[in-house]
PDB file of C-alpha atoms in Angstrom:
ATOM      1  CA  UNK A   1       0.040  -0.027   0.071  1.00 56.00           C
ATOM      2  CA  UNK A   2       1.313   3.328  -1.030  1.00 63.00           C
ATOM      3  CA  UNK A   3       1.374   6.547   1.092  1.00 64.00           C
ATOM      4  CA  UNK A   4      -1.344   8.013  -1.405  1.00 67.00           C
ATOM      5  CA  UNK A   5      -3.664   5.051  -0.727  1.00 65.00           C
ATOM      6  CA  UNK A   6      -3.091   5.448   3.006  1.00 68.00           C
ATOM      7  CA  UNK A   7      -4.064   9.058   2.809  1.00 67.00           C
ATOM      8  CA  UNK A   8      -7.310   8.414   0.908  1.00 67.00           C
ATOM      9  CA  UNK A   9      -8.110   5.783   3.542  1.00 73.00           C
ATOM     10  CA  UNK A  10      -7.628   8.143   6.314  1.00 74.00           C
ATOM     11  CA  UNK A  11      -9.481  10.778   4.685  1.00 70.00           C
ATOM     12  CA  UNK A  12     -12.377   8.322   3.947  1.00 69.00           C
ATOM     13  CA  UNK A  13     -12.310   7.188   7.681  1.00 71.00           C
ATOM     14  CA  UNK A  14     -12.285  10.804   9.018  1.00 68.00           C
ATOM     15  CA  UNK A  15     -15.012  11.926   6.526  1.00 67.00           C
ATOM     16  CA  UNK A  16     -17.170   9.002   7.558  1.00 67.00           C
ATOM     17  CA  UNK A  17     -16.767   9.764  11.170  1.00 69.00           C
ATOM     18  CA  UNK A  18     -17.601  13.477  10.700  1.00 74.00           C
ATOM     19  CA  UNK A  19     -20.724  12.617   8.689  1.00 65.00           C
ATOM     20  CA  UNK A  20     -21.884  10.057  11.237  1.00 67.00           C
ATOM     21  CA  UNK A  21     -21.351  12.643  14.019  1.00 66.00           C
ATOM     22  CA  UNK A  22     -23.211  15.336  12.058  1.00 67.00           C
ATOM     23  CA  UNK A  23     -26.225  12.945  11.529  1.00 67.00           C
ATOM     24  CA  UNK A  24     -26.257  12.141  15.169  1.00 72.00           C
ATOM     25  CA  UNK A  25     -26.173  15.782  16.167  1.00 64.00           C
ATOM     26  CA  UNK A  26     -28.951  16.661  13.674  1.00 65.00           C
ATOM     27  CA  UNK A  27     -31.156  13.962  14.980  1.00 65.00           C
ATOM     28  CA  UNK A  28     -30.773  15.077  18.671  1.00 69.00           C
ATOM     29  CA  UNK A  29     -31.382  18.626  17.772  1.00 68.00           C
ATOM     30  CA  UNK A  30     -34.402  17.735  15.818  1.00 65.00           C
ATOM     31  CA  UNK A  31     -35.900  15.793  18.692  1.00 65.00           C
ATOM     32  CA  UNK A  32     -35.063  18.588  21.024  1.00 64.00           C
ATOM     33  CA  UNK A  33     -36.937  21.170  18.769  1.00 57.00           C
ATOM     34  CA  UNK A  34     -39.899  18.914  18.220  1.00 58.00           C
ATOM     35  CA  UNK A  35     -40.203  18.543  21.957  1.00 61.00           C
ATOM     36  CA  UNK A  36     -40.229  22.338  22.591  1.00 68.00           C
ATOM     37  CA  UNK A  37     -42.732  23.078  19.873  1.00 83.00           C
ATOM     38  CA  UNK A  38     -45.981  24.524  20.999  1.00 90.00           C
ATOM     39  CA  UNK A  39     -49.372  24.551  19.189  1.00 94.00           C
ATOM     40  CA  UNK A  40     -51.076  27.972  19.307  1.00 95.00           C
ATOM     41  CA  UNK A  41     -54.208  27.842  21.311  1.00 96.00           C
ATOM     42  CA  UNK A  42     -56.468  29.059  18.405  1.00 96.00           C
ATOM     43  CA  UNK A  43     -55.611  26.007  16.486  1.00 96.00           C
ATOM     44  CA  UNK A  44     -56.695  23.733  19.201  1.00 97.00           C
ATOM     45  CA  UNK A  45     -59.750  25.700  19.767  1.00 97.00           C
ATOM     46  CA  UNK A  46     -60.642  25.295  15.964  1.00 97.00           C
ATOM     47  CA  UNK A  47     -60.197  21.629  16.437  1.00 96.00           C
ATOM     48  CA  UNK A  48     -62.526  21.219  19.427  1.00 96.00           C
ATOM     49  CA  UNK A  49     -65.025  23.569  17.801  1.00 96.00           C
ATOM     50  CA  UNK A  50     -65.110  21.326  14.559  1.00 96.00           C
ATOM     51  CA  UNK A  51     -65.634  18.179  16.755  1.00 94.00           C
ATOM     52  CA  UNK A  52     -68.585  19.864  18.498  1.00 95.00           C
ATOM     53  CA  UNK A  53     -69.940  21.145  15.108  1.00 95.00           C
ATOM     54  CA  UNK A  54     -70.108  17.580  13.795  1.00 95.00           C
ATOM     55  CA  UNK A  55     -72.838  16.988  16.346  1.00 92.00           C
ATOM     56  CA  UNK A  56     -74.743  20.323  15.963  1.00 91.00           C
ATOM     57  CA  UNK A  57     -74.345  24.080  16.107  1.00 94.00           C
ATOM     58  CA  UNK A  58     -72.435  25.901  18.873  1.00 95.00           C
ATOM     59  CA  UNK A  59     -73.339  28.978  20.470  1.00 96.00           C
ATOM     60  CA  UNK A  60     -69.882  30.197  21.744  1.00 96.00           C
ATOM     61  CA  UNK A  61     -66.337  29.054  22.468  1.00 97.00           C
ATOM     62  CA  UNK A  62     -63.290  30.333  24.221  1.00 98.00           C
ATOM     63  CA  UNK A  63     -59.852  29.359  25.218  1.00 98.00           C
ATOM     64  CA  UNK A  64     -57.102  30.878  27.444  1.00 97.00           C
ATOM     65  CA  UNK A  65     -54.064  31.543  25.459  1.00 95.00           C
ATOM     66  CA  UNK A  66     -51.743  31.501  28.279  1.00 96.00           C
ATOM     67  CA  UNK A  67     -50.350  28.138  28.771  1.00 96.00           C
ATOM     68  CA  UNK A  68     -50.304  26.541  32.299  1.00 96.00           C
ATOM     69  CA  UNK A  69     -48.119  23.689  33.698  1.00 96.00           C
ATOM     70  CA  UNK A  70     -49.988  20.690  34.443  1.00 95.00           C
ATOM     71  CA  UNK A  71     -48.587  17.677  36.598  1.00 94.00           C
ATOM     72  CA  UNK A  72     -50.363  14.383  37.206  1.00 89.00           C
ATOM     73  CA  UNK A  73     -48.197  11.866  38.925  1.00 91.00           C
ATOM     74  CA  UNK A  74     -44.956  11.696  36.720  1.00 91.00           C
ATOM     75  CA  UNK A  75     -46.563  13.345  33.730  1.00 88.00           C
ATOM     76  CA  UNK A  76     -45.661  16.885  33.187  1.00 91.00           C
ATOM     77  CA  UNK A  77     -46.827  19.183  30.342  1.00 92.00           C
ATOM     78  CA  UNK A  78     -48.236  22.634  29.487  1.00 95.00           C
ATOM     79  CA  UNK A  79     -51.866  23.030  28.748  1.00 97.00           C
ATOM     80  CA  UNK A  80     -54.463  25.334  27.614  1.00 98.00           C
ATOM     81  CA  UNK A  81     -57.887  25.575  29.172  1.00 98.00           C
ATOM     82  CA  UNK A  82     -60.978  26.196  27.098  1.00 98.00           C
ATOM     83  CA  UNK A  83     -64.639  25.764  26.652  1.00 98.00           C
ATOM     84  CA  UNK A  84     -67.586  25.476  24.278  1.00 98.00           C
ATOM     85  CA  UNK A  85     -71.353  26.141  24.801  1.00 97.00           C
ATOM     86  CA  UNK A  86     -74.350  24.860  22.802  1.00 96.00           C
ATOM     87  CA  UNK A  87     -78.059  24.281  23.040  1.00 92.00           C
ATOM     88  CA  UNK A  88     -79.171  20.886  24.070  1.00 92.00           C
ATOM     89  CA  UNK A  89     -82.775  20.029  24.706  1.00 91.00           C
ATOM     90  CA  UNK A  90     -83.671  23.780  24.876  1.00 92.00           C
ATOM     91  CA  UNK A  91     -80.957  24.446  27.639  1.00 94.00           C
ATOM     92  CA  UNK A  92     -77.559  26.066  27.171  1.00 95.00           C
ATOM     93  CA  UNK A  93     -74.975  23.504  28.071  1.00 96.00           C
ATOM     94  CA  UNK A  94     -71.282  24.332  28.724  1.00 97.00           C
ATOM     95  CA  UNK A  95     -68.319  22.142  28.207  1.00 98.00           C
ATOM     96  CA  UNK A  96     -64.685  22.732  29.293  1.00 98.00           C
ATOM     97  CA  UNK A  97     -61.641  21.019  28.138  1.00 98.00           C
ATOM     98  CA  UNK A  98     -57.914  20.752  29.059  1.00 97.00           C
ATOM     99  CA  UNK A  99     -55.590  20.369  25.912  1.00 97.00           C
ATOM    100  CA  UNK A 100     -51.985  19.645  25.644  1.00 96.00           C
ATOM    101  CA  UNK A 101     -50.107  22.635  24.470  1.00 95.00           C
ATOM    102  CA  UNK A 102     -47.387  20.351  22.784  1.00 92.00           C
ATOM    103  CA  UNK A 103     -49.367  18.002  21.098  1.00 92.00           C
ATOM    104  CA  UNK A 104     -52.742  19.451  20.728  1.00 93.00           C
ATOM    105  CA  UNK A 105     -54.486  16.293  22.348  1.00 94.00           C
ATOM    106  CA  UNK A 106     -57.618  16.802  24.376  1.00 95.00           C
ATOM    107  CA  UNK A 107     -56.568  15.503  27.898  1.00 95.00           C
ATOM    108  CA  UNK A 108     -60.044  16.066  29.490  1.00 96.00           C
ATOM    109  CA  UNK A 109     -63.492  17.269  28.496  1.00 96.00           C
ATOM    110  CA  UNK A 110     -66.172  17.645  30.962  1.00 96.00           C
ATOM    111  CA  UNK A 111     -69.844  19.334  31.209  1.00 96.00           C
ATOM    112  CA  UNK A 112     -70.123  22.036  33.667  1.00 93.00           C
TER     113      UNK A 112
END
């Protein structure tokens, strides 16, 4: 093996190592950014309203745009509180919900 072949092998090895390290760092950074991503409260409210509209008209809706920390046992997240009102059997019924600010999932929905 000549010095030239040895240099190419070294460059290939170092280049492969740098490429692999870059992929690993990029993956970790993407995971961190994804975890910190927050869905705007208006988007969550639109989703909840659309779910209620599938069953009939609604009278009103609201959401607190300030995220609130929530902890249940070992589960920690930030949530939005909101509500929807509609007429059911000639009476105004109100519902409140708790939605995860990072995933948009409805964690709880209850009638007041």
